[in-house]
Amino acid sequence: MPTPHININDFDYPLPDHRIAKYPLPQRDQCKLLVSTPDGITTAIFHQLPQFLPTHSLLVINDTKVIQARLRFRKATGAAIEVFLLEPHLPAEYEQMFLSTQQCTWKCLIGNAKKWKDETLQYRHPDFTLTAQRGTPTDDGHLVTFRWDTTSLTFAEILHELGELPIPPYLNRKTEETDNTDYQTVYSEIKGSVAAPTAGLHFTDEVLDDIRQHHIDIARVTLHVGAGTFRPVKTDDIAGHNMHAEHISITAGTLQQLISHQAKAVAVGTTSVRTLESLYYIGKKIMSNPDISPDQLDVTQWEPYDDTTDPDTGEALQQLLHYMEHHQLDTLHTTTQIIIVPGYRYHIVKALITNFHQPHSTLLLLVAALIGDRWRNVYRYALDNDYRFLSYGDAQLLIP
């Protein structure tokens, strides 16, 4: 299938500001749940989710954890400089980065960059001093090297002291103390995201227990959500949009779960979708080149549309598992740029739990690729029935 040409203006709907949820409900699992099947639409409460999921299905969650990625400095002149961490550069592995002592380098966005020339910025904490030195430009911003004058603190601890949790820009408010809990899933574990996988915010321990009692297995993947998730599509034709790359990791245990469930999954959130569907294309790479090195397994944006071969999904996952065993990889770390738009054929995801997404967004295209033009009825119904939209809003279960 060639690179798709889709007009993003066809994926629009009216979203008044007052329909955007500025805060979550006091109880996460009490939000509305819209259930859309080919037979129609049902309104439920999120804690009722287990009764709508097929017995013996596999629920896949993204266990990434949002980091306190926003650092604020002030120059001697009084000018405020904001440094927003995008992804680690040196060391490049997230785990090593957060364990760094004394020095590390990140790819960053810089707010008020014109006021920051070559000087070193300083933040004086009672127990240490953190400095920031701007380096070379990158595609998204600049490299920034951080140094701190103590070996007793890791960079994770520095961020805990000085960093601010970044909430979505469309909330039009500052981060509040409650966001530190509200903007994390109850199963968040692996630090690295600068935005939450928000479909997971509705889950509670009680809902997860109820899911297990309904004989539904739960598997974990990790995709570290980048700031690019909020990047608007600025070209009329989606073919001109540059999708951001994000770091993913998958364990051999999760692969085995997928294989035992005949490669059929209910994905929690678009991040889980992108991770799961990327696994198929990684398996395809291995099938065509069994000697490929692990650092060549990244999935590019248009890869699903450039390659017309379509091997069996179970075989692709089985080959990936054999590859990991051969290379003694308990966990595969790579990146994906995959973009999922109408015309895409899903290989692993058979249903999706997600929030309501912005107009003109790649996330809305992903939904349309799953349920077709039904997305218009779903969003019209949600607007007509007082559903709350975006990150802190209500949820939907979409079954093709």
CSV table of C-alpha atoms in Angstrom, one decimal:
chain,number,residue,atom,x,y,z
A,1,MET,CA,0.0,0.0,0.0
A,2,PRO,CA,1.5,3.3,-1.0
A,3,THR,CA,2.0,6.3,1.4
A,4,PRO,CA,-1.6,7.4,2.1
A,5,HIS,CA,-2.8,10.9,1.1
A,6,ILE,CA,-5.4,11.9,3.6
A,7,ASN,CA,-6.8,15.4,4.2
A,8,ILE,CA,-6.5,16.2,7.9
A,9,ASN,CA,-9.4,18.7,7.6
A,10,ASP,CA,-11.7,15.7,7.1
A,11,PHE,CA,-11.0,14.8,10.7
A,12,ASP,CA,-12.5,17.8,12.4
A,13,TYR,CA,-15.3,18.3,14.9
A,14,PRO,CA,-16.4,21.2,17.1
A,15,LEU,CA,-14.7,21.1,20.5
A,16,PRO,CA,-15.7,24.0,22.7
A,17,ASP,CA,-13.2,24.8,25.5
A,18,HIS,CA,-15.7,24.1,28.2
A,19,ARG,CA,-15.9,20.5,27.1
A,20,ILE,CA,-12.2,19.9,27.8
A,21,ALA,CA,-11.9,18.5,31.3
A,22,LYS,CA,-9.5,20.7,33.3
A,23,TYR,CA,-9.4,18.3,36.2
A,24,PRO,CA,-10.2,14.6,36.6
A,25,LEU,CA,-13.1,13.3,38.6
A,26,PRO,CA,-12.4,12.7,42.3
A,27,GLN,CA,-12.7,8.9,41.7
A,28,ARG,CA,-10.9,7.7,38.6
A,29,ASP,CA,-13.1,4.8,37.7
A,30,GLN,CA,-16.4,6.8,38.0
A,31,CYS,CA,-16.0,8.6,34.7
A,32,LYS,CA,-18.3,7.8,31.8
A,33,LEU,CA,-17.5,4.9,29.5
A,34,LEU,CA,-18.8,5.0,25.9
A,35,VAL,CA,-19.0,1.5,24.4
A,36,SER,CA,-19.1,1.5,20.6
A,37,THR,CA,-19.7,-1.7,18.7
A,38,PRO,CA,-21.0,-2.3,15.2
A,39,ASP,CA,-24.5,-2.7,16.8
A,40,GLY,CA,-24.5,0.7,18.4
A,41,ILE,CA,-23.4,2.9,21.3
A,42,THR,CA,-23.9,2.2,25.1
A,43,THR,CA,-23.2,4.5,28.0
A,44,ALA,CA,-21.7,2.9,31.1
A,45,ILE,CA,-19.4,3.8,34.0
A,46,PHE,CA,-15.8,3.0,33.7
A,47,HIS,CA,-15.7,0.5,36.6
A,48,GLN,CA,-18.2,-1.6,34.6
A,49,LEU,CA,-15.5,-2.1,31.9
A,50,PRO,CA,-14.8,-5.8,32.7
A,51,GLN,CA,-18.3,-6.8,31.7
A,52,PHE,CA,-17.8,-5.5,28.2
A,53,LEU,CA,-14.5,-7.2,27.5
A,54,PRO,CA,-14.4,-10.7,26.0
A,55,THR,CA,-13.6,-13.5,28.5
A,56,HIS,CA,-10.1,-14.9,28.1
A,57,SER,CA,-8.9,-11.8,26.2
A,58,LEU,CA,-5.6,-10.0,26.8
A,59,LEU,CA,-5.6,-6.5,28.1
A,60,VAL,CA,-2.4,-4.6,27.3
A,61,ILE,CA,-1.3,-1.6,29.4
A,62,ASN,CA,1.5,0.9,29.0
A,63,ASP,CA,3.5,1.1,32.3
A,64,THR,CA,5.5,4.2,31.5
A,65,LYS,CA,5.8,6.8,34.3
A,66,VAL,CA,5.7,10.6,33.7
A,67,ILE,CA,8.8,12.4,34.8
A,68,GLN,CA,9.1,15.9,36.2
A,69,ALA,CA,10.4,17.1,32.9
A,70,ARG,CA,10.0,20.9,33.2
A,71,LEU,CA,12.9,22.8,34.8
A,72,ARG,CA,12.7,26.5,35.4
A,73,PHE,CA,15.8,28.7,35.6
A,74,ARG,CA,16.2,32.4,36.1
A,75,LYS,CA,19.1,34.4,34.7
A,76,ALA,CA,21.0,37.1,36.7
A,77,THR,CA,19.0,39.6,34.6
A,78,GLY,CA,15.8,38.2,35.8
A,79,ALA,CA,14.8,36.5,32.5
A,80,ALA,CA,13.0,33.2,33.0
A,81,ILE,CA,14.2,30.2,31.0
A,82,GLU,CA,12.2,27.0,30.8
A,83,VAL,CA,14.0,23.8,29.9
A,84,PHE,CA,11.7,20.9,28.9
A,85,LEU,CA,13.3,17.4,28.8
A,86,LEU,CA,12.4,15.5,25.7
A,87,GLU,CA,14.6,12.4,25.7
A,88,PRO,CA,18.0,11.3,27.1
A,89,HIS,CA,21.1,11.8,24.9
A,90,LEU,CA,24.1,10.9,27.1
A,91,PRO,CA,23.6,8.4,28.5
A,92,ALA,CA,21.0,7.4,26.0
A,93,GLU,CA,19.3,4.7,28.0
A,94,TYR,CA,16.6,5.9,30.3
A,95,GLU,CA,17.6,3.7,33.3
A,96,GLN,CA,21.2,4.8,33.1
A,97,MET,CA,20.2,8.4,32.7
A,98,PHE,CA,18.2,8.5,35.9
A,99,LEU,CA,21.0,6.8,37.8
A,100,SER,CA,23.6,9.4,36.5
A,101,THR,CA,25.5,11.4,39.1
A,102,GLN,CA,27.1,14.8,38.6
A,103,GLN,CA,26.4,15.1,34.8
A,104,CYS,CA,24.1,14.1,31.9
A,105,THR,CA,22.8,15.5,28.6
A,106,TRP,CA,19.3,15.6,27.3
A,107,LYS,CA,17.5,16.7,24.1
A,108,CYS,CA,15.4,19.6,25.3
A,109,LEU,CA,12.9,22.3,24.2
A,110,ILE,CA,13.8,25.7,25.5
A,111,GLY,CA,11.3,28.3,26.4
A,112,ASN,CA,12.4,32.0,26.0
A,113,ALA,CA,15.5,30.6,24.1
A,114,LYS,CA,16.4,34.0,22.6
A,115,LYS,CA,17.3,35.2,26.1
A,116,TRP,CA,19.7,32.3,26.6
A,117,LYS,CA,23.0,32.8,24.8
A,118,ASP,CA,26.1,31.0,25.8
A,119,GLU,CA,26.0,31.5,29.6
A,120,THR,CA,25.6,28.8,32.1
A,121,LEU,CA,22.3,28.8,34.0
A,122,GLN,CA,22.2,28.0,37.7
A,123,TYR,CA,19.6,26.8,40.2
A,124,ARG,CA,20.8,27.0,43.8
A,125,HIS,CA,19.1,24.5,46.0
A,126,PRO,CA,19.9,24.4,49.8
A,127,ASP,CA,21.7,21.0,49.3
A,128,PHE,CA,23.2,21.4,45.8
A,129,THR,CA,23.6,23.6,42.7
A,130,LEU,CA,22.4,22.5,39.3
A,131,THR,CA,23.8,24.1,36.2
A,132,ALA,CA,22.6,23.9,32.6
A,133,GLN,CA,24.7,24.6,29.5
A,134,ARG,CA,23.1,24.8,26.1
A,135,GLY,CA,24.7,22.8,23.3
A,136,THR,CA,24.1,22.0,19.7
A,137,PRO,CA,20.6,22.3,18.0
A,138,THR,CA,18.6,19.1,17.4
A,139,ASP,CA,15.5,18.5,15.2
A,140,ASP,CA,13.2,19.4,18.1
A,141,GLY,CA,15.3,21.8,20.2
A,142,HIS,CA,18.8,21.7,21.7
A,143,LEU,CA,21.1,19.5,23.6
A,144,VAL,CA,21.5,20.7,27.2
A,145,THR,CA,24.1,19.4,29.6
A,146,PHE,CA,23.2,19.4,33.3
A,147,ARG,CA,25.8,19.3,36.1
A,148,TRP,CA,25.4,19.2,39.9
A,149,ASP,CA,27.9,19.5,42.6
A,150,THR,CA,27.3,16.3,44.6
A,151,THR,CA,27.8,12.6,44.0
A,152,SER,CA,25.2,11.6,46.5
A,153,LEU,CA,22.2,12.5,44.3
A,154,THR,CA,21.1,10.8,41.0
A,155,PHE,CA,19.5,12.8,38.2
A,156,ALA,CA,16.2,11.2,39.2
A,157,GLU,CA,16.5,12.7,42.6
A,158,ILE,CA,17.5,16.1,41.2
A,159,LEU,CA,14.3,16.1,39.1
A,160,HIS,CA,12.3,15.0,42.1
A,161,GLU,CA,13.6,18.1,43.9
A,162,LEU,CA,13.5,20.7,41.1
A,163,GLY,CA,11.4,19.4,38.3
A,164,GLU,CA,7.7,20.0,37.5
A,165,LEU,CA,5.3,17.5,36.1
A,166,PRO,CA,4.2,18.7,32.7
A,167,ILE,CA,0.5,18.6,32.1
A,168,PRO,CA,-1.0,19.1,28.6
A,169,PRO,CA,-0.9,22.6,27.2
A,170,TYR,CA,-4.5,22.6,26.3
A,171,LEU,CA,-5.5,22.5,30.0
A,172,ASN,CA,-4.4,26.2,30.1
A,173,ARG,CA,-3.4,26.1,33.7
A,174,LYS,CA,-0.3,25.5,35.8
A,175,THR,CA,0.6,22.1,37.3
A,176,GLU,CA,-0.9,21.7,40.8
A,177,GLU,CA,0.1,19.3,43.6
A,178,THR,CA,-2.8,17.0,42.8
A,179,ASP,CA,-1.5,16.5,39.3
A,180,ASN,CA,1.5,14.6,40.7
A,181,THR,CA,-0.9,11.8,41.5
A,182,ASP,CA,-3.8,12.4,39.1
A,183,TYR,CA,-1.5,12.5,36.0
A,184,GLN,CA,0.0,9.0,36.7
A,185,THR,CA,-1.6,5.6,36.1
A,186,VAL,CA,-1.9,3.4,39.2
A,187,TYR,CA,0.4,0.9,37.4
A,188,SER,CA,3.1,3.4,36.2
A,189,GLU,CA,6.5,2.0,36.8
A,190,ILE,CA,9.2,2.8,34.2
A,191,LYS,CA,10.2,6.5,34.2
A,192,GLY,CA,10.5,8.3,30.9
A,193,SER,CA,7.3,9.9,29.6
A,194,VAL,CA,6.7,13.6,29.4
A,195,ALA,CA,3.0,13.0,29.0
A,196,ALA,CA,0.7,10.4,30.5
A,197,PRO,CA,-0.8,7.5,28.6
A,198,THR,CA,-4.1,9.0,29.5
A,199,ALA,CA,-6.5,6.1,28.8
A,200,GLY,CA,-4.8,4.3,31.7
A,201,LEU,CA,-5.7,7.1,34.1
A,202,HIS,CA,-9.2,5.7,34.6
A,203,PHE,CA,-8.0,2.3,36.1
A,204,THR,CA,-8.0,1.6,39.8
A,205,ASP,CA,-6.6,-1.4,41.6
A,206,GLU,CA,-10.2,-2.5,42.1
A,207,VAL,CA,-11.0,-2.4,38.4
A,208,LEU,CA,-7.8,-4.3,37.6
A,209,ASP,CA,-8.7,-7.0,40.1
A,210,ASP,CA,-12.2,-7.2,38.6
A,211,ILE,CA,-10.7,-7.7,35.2
A,212,ARG,CA,-8.6,-10.6,36.4
A,213,GLN,CA,-11.7,-12.1,38.1
A,214,HIS,CA,-13.4,-12.0,34.7
A,215,HIS,CA,-10.6,-14.3,33.4
A,216,ILE,CA,-8.9,-11.6,31.4
A,217,ASP,CA,-5.1,-11.5,31.4
A,218,ILE,CA,-3.1,-8.3,31.7
A,219,ALA,CA,0.2,-7.7,29.9
A,220,ARG,CA,2.5,-4.8,30.0
A,221,VAL,CA,4.4,-2.9,27.4
A,222,THR,CA,6.4,0.4,27.7
A,223,LEU,CA,6.2,3.4,25.4
A,224,HIS,CA,7.7,6.6,26.7
A,225,VAL,CA,5.4,9.3,25.5
A,226,GLY,CA,7.2,12.3,23.9
A,227,ALA,CA,6.1,15.9,23.6
A,228,GLY,CA,5.4,15.2,20.0
A,229,THR,CA,2.1,13.6,21.1
A,230,PHE,CA,0.8,17.2,21.3
A,231,ARG,CA,2.3,18.3,18.0
A,232,PRO,CA,-0.5,19.4,15.7
A,233,VAL,CA,-0.7,18.3,12.1
A,234,LYS,CA,0.3,21.4,10.2
A,235,THR,CA,0.0,20.0,6.7
A,236,ASP,CA,-3.4,19.5,4.9
A,237,ASP,CA,-2.1,16.2,3.6
A,238,ILE,CA,-1.0,13.7,6.3
A,239,ALA,CA,1.8,12.5,4.0
A,240,GLY,CA,3.6,15.8,4.8
A,241,HIS,CA,3.5,15.2,8.6
A,242,ASN,CA,6.6,14.1,10.4
A,243,MET,CA,5.8,11.6,13.1
A,244,HIS,CA,7.9,11.7,16.3
A,245,ALA,CA,9.9,8.7,17.3
A,246,GLU,CA,9.3,7.2,20.7
A,247,HIS,CA,11.1,4.7,22.8
A,248,ILE,CA,9.4,1.3,23.3
A,249,SER,CA,10.3,-1.8,25.2
A,250,ILE,CA,8.7,-5.2,25.3
A,251,THR,CA,9.6,-8.2,27.5
A,252,ALA,CA,9.8,-11.8,26.3
A,253,GLY,CA,7.1,-12.6,28.8
A,254,THR,CA,4.7,-10.2,27.2
A,255,LEU,CA,5.5,-11.6,23.8
A,256,GLN,CA,4.7,-15.1,25.1
A,257,GLN,CA,1.4,-13.8,26.4
A,258,LEU,CA,0.5,-12.3,23.0
A,259,ILE,CA,1.4,-15.5,21.2
A,260,SER,CA,-0.7,-17.6,23.6
A,261,HIS,CA,-3.7,-15.3,23.0
A,262,GLN,CA,-3.3,-15.8,19.2
A,263,ALA,CA,-1.9,-12.3,18.8
A,264,LYS,CA,-5.2,-10.7,19.8
A,265,ALA,CA,-5.2,-7.8,22.2
A,266,VAL,CA,-7.4,-5.2,23.8
A,267,ALA,CA,-5.1,-2.1,23.9
A,268,VAL,CA,-5.3,0.5,26.7
A,269,GLY,CA,-4.5,3.7,24.9
A,270,THR,CA,-3.0,4.8,21.6
A,271,THR,CA,0.5,4.3,23.0
A,272,SER,CA,-0.2,0.6,23.6
A,273,VAL,CA,-1.6,0.4,20.1
A,274,ARG,CA,1.5,1.9,18.5
A,275,THR,CA,3.7,-0.4,20.5
A,276,LEU,CA,1.8,-3.6,19.7
A,277,GLU,CA,1.4,-2.9,16.0
A,278,SER,CA,5.1,-2.0,15.8
A,279,LEU,CA,5.9,-5.5,17.1
A,280,TYR,CA,4.5,-7.0,13.9
A,281,TYR,CA,6.8,-4.9,11.7
A,282,ILE,CA,9.8,-5.7,13.9
A,283,GLY,CA,9.0,-9.4,13.4
A,284,LYS,CA,8.7,-8.9,9.7
A,285,LYS,CA,12.2,-7.3,9.6
A,286,ILE,CA,13.6,-10.4,11.4
A,287,MET,CA,11.8,-12.8,9.1
A,288,SER,CA,13.4,-11.1,6.0
A,289,ASN,CA,16.8,-10.7,7.7
A,290,PRO,CA,17.4,-13.1,10.7
A,291,ASP,CA,20.9,-11.6,11.2
A,292,ILE,CA,19.7,-8.0,11.6
A,293,SER,CA,21.3,-6.3,14.6
A,294,PRO,CA,19.1,-5.2,17.5
A,295,ASP,CA,19.9,-1.5,16.9
A,296,GLN,CA,18.3,-1.8,13.4
A,297,LEU,CA,14.9,-2.9,14.6
A,298,ASP,CA,13.3,0.6,14.8
A,299,VAL,CA,10.0,1.1,13.0
A,300,THR,CA,9.9,4.0,10.6
A,301,GLN,CA,6.8,6.2,9.9
A,302,TRP,CA,5.6,4.8,6.6
A,303,GLU,CA,7.0,1.3,6.9
A,304,PRO,CA,3.6,-0.3,7.1
A,305,TYR,CA,2.6,1.3,3.8
A,306,ASP,CA,5.8,0.8,1.9
A,307,ASP,CA,6.0,-3.0,2.2
A,308,THR,CA,3.3,-5.0,0.5
A,309,THR,CA,4.3,-8.4,2.0
A,310,ASP,CA,1.9,-9.6,4.7
A,311,PRO,CA,3.2,-12.6,6.7
A,312,ASP,CA,1.2,-14.3,9.4
A,313,THR,CA,1.0,-12.2,12.6
A,314,GLY,CA,1.6,-15.2,14.9
A,315,GLU,CA,4.6,-16.2,12.9
A,316,ALA,CA,6.0,-12.7,13.0
A,317,LEU,CA,5.7,-12.6,16.8
A,318,GLN,CA,7.2,-16.1,17.1
A,319,GLN,CA,10.2,-15.1,15.1
A,320,LEU,CA,10.7,-12.0,17.3
A,321,LEU,CA,10.6,-14.2,20.4
A,322,HIS,CA,13.1,-16.6,18.9
A,323,TYR,CA,15.3,-13.6,18.0
A,324,MET,CA,15.2,-12.3,21.5
A,325,GLU,CA,16.1,-15.7,22.9
A,326,HIS,CA,18.9,-16.1,20.4
A,327,HIS,CA,20.4,-12.7,21.4
A,328,GLN,CA,19.7,-13.4,25.1
A,329,LEU,CA,17.4,-10.3,25.3
A,330,ASP,CA,14.9,-10.5,28.2
A,331,THR,CA,13.7,-7.1,27.1
A,332,LEU,CA,13.8,-5.5,23.6
A,333,HIS,CA,14.5,-1.8,23.5
A,334,THR,CA,13.9,0.1,20.3
A,335,THR,CA,12.0,3.1,18.8
A,336,THR,CA,8.9,3.5,16.7
A,337,GLN,CA,7.7,6.2,14.4
A,338,ILE,CA,4.7,4.3,13.2
A,339,ILE,CA,1.7,6.4,12.1
A,340,ILE,CA,-1.7,4.6,11.9
A,341,VAL,CA,-4.2,6.2,9.5
A,342,PRO,CA,-7.3,5.0,7.7
A,343,GLY,CA,-6.3,2.3,5.3
A,344,TYR,CA,-4.0,0.7,7.8
A,345,ARG,CA,-4.8,-3.0,8.6
A,346,TYR,CA,-4.5,-3.8,12.3
A,347,HIS,CA,-2.6,-7.0,13.1
A,348,ILE,CA,-2.7,-7.4,16.9
A,349,VAL,CA,-5.1,-4.8,18.3
A,350,LYS,CA,-8.7,-6.1,18.2
A,351,ALA,CA,-10.3,-3.4,20.5
A,352,LEU,CA,-9.2,-0.1,22.0
A,353,ILE,CA,-9.9,1.7,25.3
A,354,THR,CA,-9.0,5.4,24.9
A,355,ASN,CA,-10.0,8.9,25.6
A,356,PHE,CA,-11.6,11.5,23.3
A,357,HIS,CA,-8.9,13.1,21.1
A,358,GLN,CA,-8.3,16.5,19.6
A,359,PRO,CA,-9.6,17.4,16.2
A,360,HIS,CA,-7.0,17.3,13.4
A,361,SER,CA,-4.8,14.9,15.4
A,362,THR,CA,-2.9,11.7,14.5
A,363,LEU,CA,-4.7,10.1,17.4
A,364,LEU,CA,-8.1,10.7,15.8
A,365,LEU,CA,-6.7,9.2,12.6
A,366,LEU,CA,-5.6,6.1,14.6
A,367,VAL,CA,-9.2,5.7,15.9
A,368,ALA,CA,-10.7,6.1,12.4
A,369,ALA,CA,-8.3,3.4,11.1
A,370,LEU,CA,-9.8,1.1,13.7
A,371,ILE,CA,-13.6,1.8,13.4
A,372,GLY,CA,-13.9,3.7,10.1
A,373,ASP,CA,-16.4,6.5,9.7
A,374,ARG,CA,-18.1,5.3,12.9
A,375,TRP,CA,-15.8,7.7,14.7
A,376,ARG,CA,-18.1,10.6,13.6
A,377,ASN,CA,-21.2,9.0,15.3
A,378,VAL,CA,-19.1,8.3,18.4
A,379,TYR,CA,-17.9,11.8,18.8
A,380,ARG,CA,-21.3,13.3,17.9
A,381,TYR,CA,-22.9,11.1,20.6
A,382,ALA,CA,-20.3,12.1,23.2
A,383,LEU,CA,-20.8,15.8,22.5
A,384,ASP,CA,-24.6,15.4,22.7
A,385,ASN,CA,-24.4,13.5,26.0
A,386,ASP,CA,-22.1,15.7,28.0
A,387,TYR,CA,-18.9,13.5,27.8
A,388,ARG,CA,-15.7,15.2,29.0
A,389,PHE,CA,-12.9,15.4,26.5
A,390,LEU,CA,-9.1,15.0,26.3
A,391,SER,CA,-6.6,13.9,28.9
A,392,TYR,CA,-8.7,14.2,32.1
A,393,GLY,CA,-11.9,13.4,30.3
A,394,ASP,CA,-14.1,10.3,29.9
A,395,ALA,CA,-13.2,7.0,28.2
A,396,GLN,CA,-14.5,5.0,25.3
A,397,LEU,CA,-14.2,1.3,24.4
A,398,LEU,CA,-14.1,0.9,20.6
A,399,ILE,CA,-14.8,-2.6,19.1
A,400,PRO,CA,-14.4,-2.8,15.3
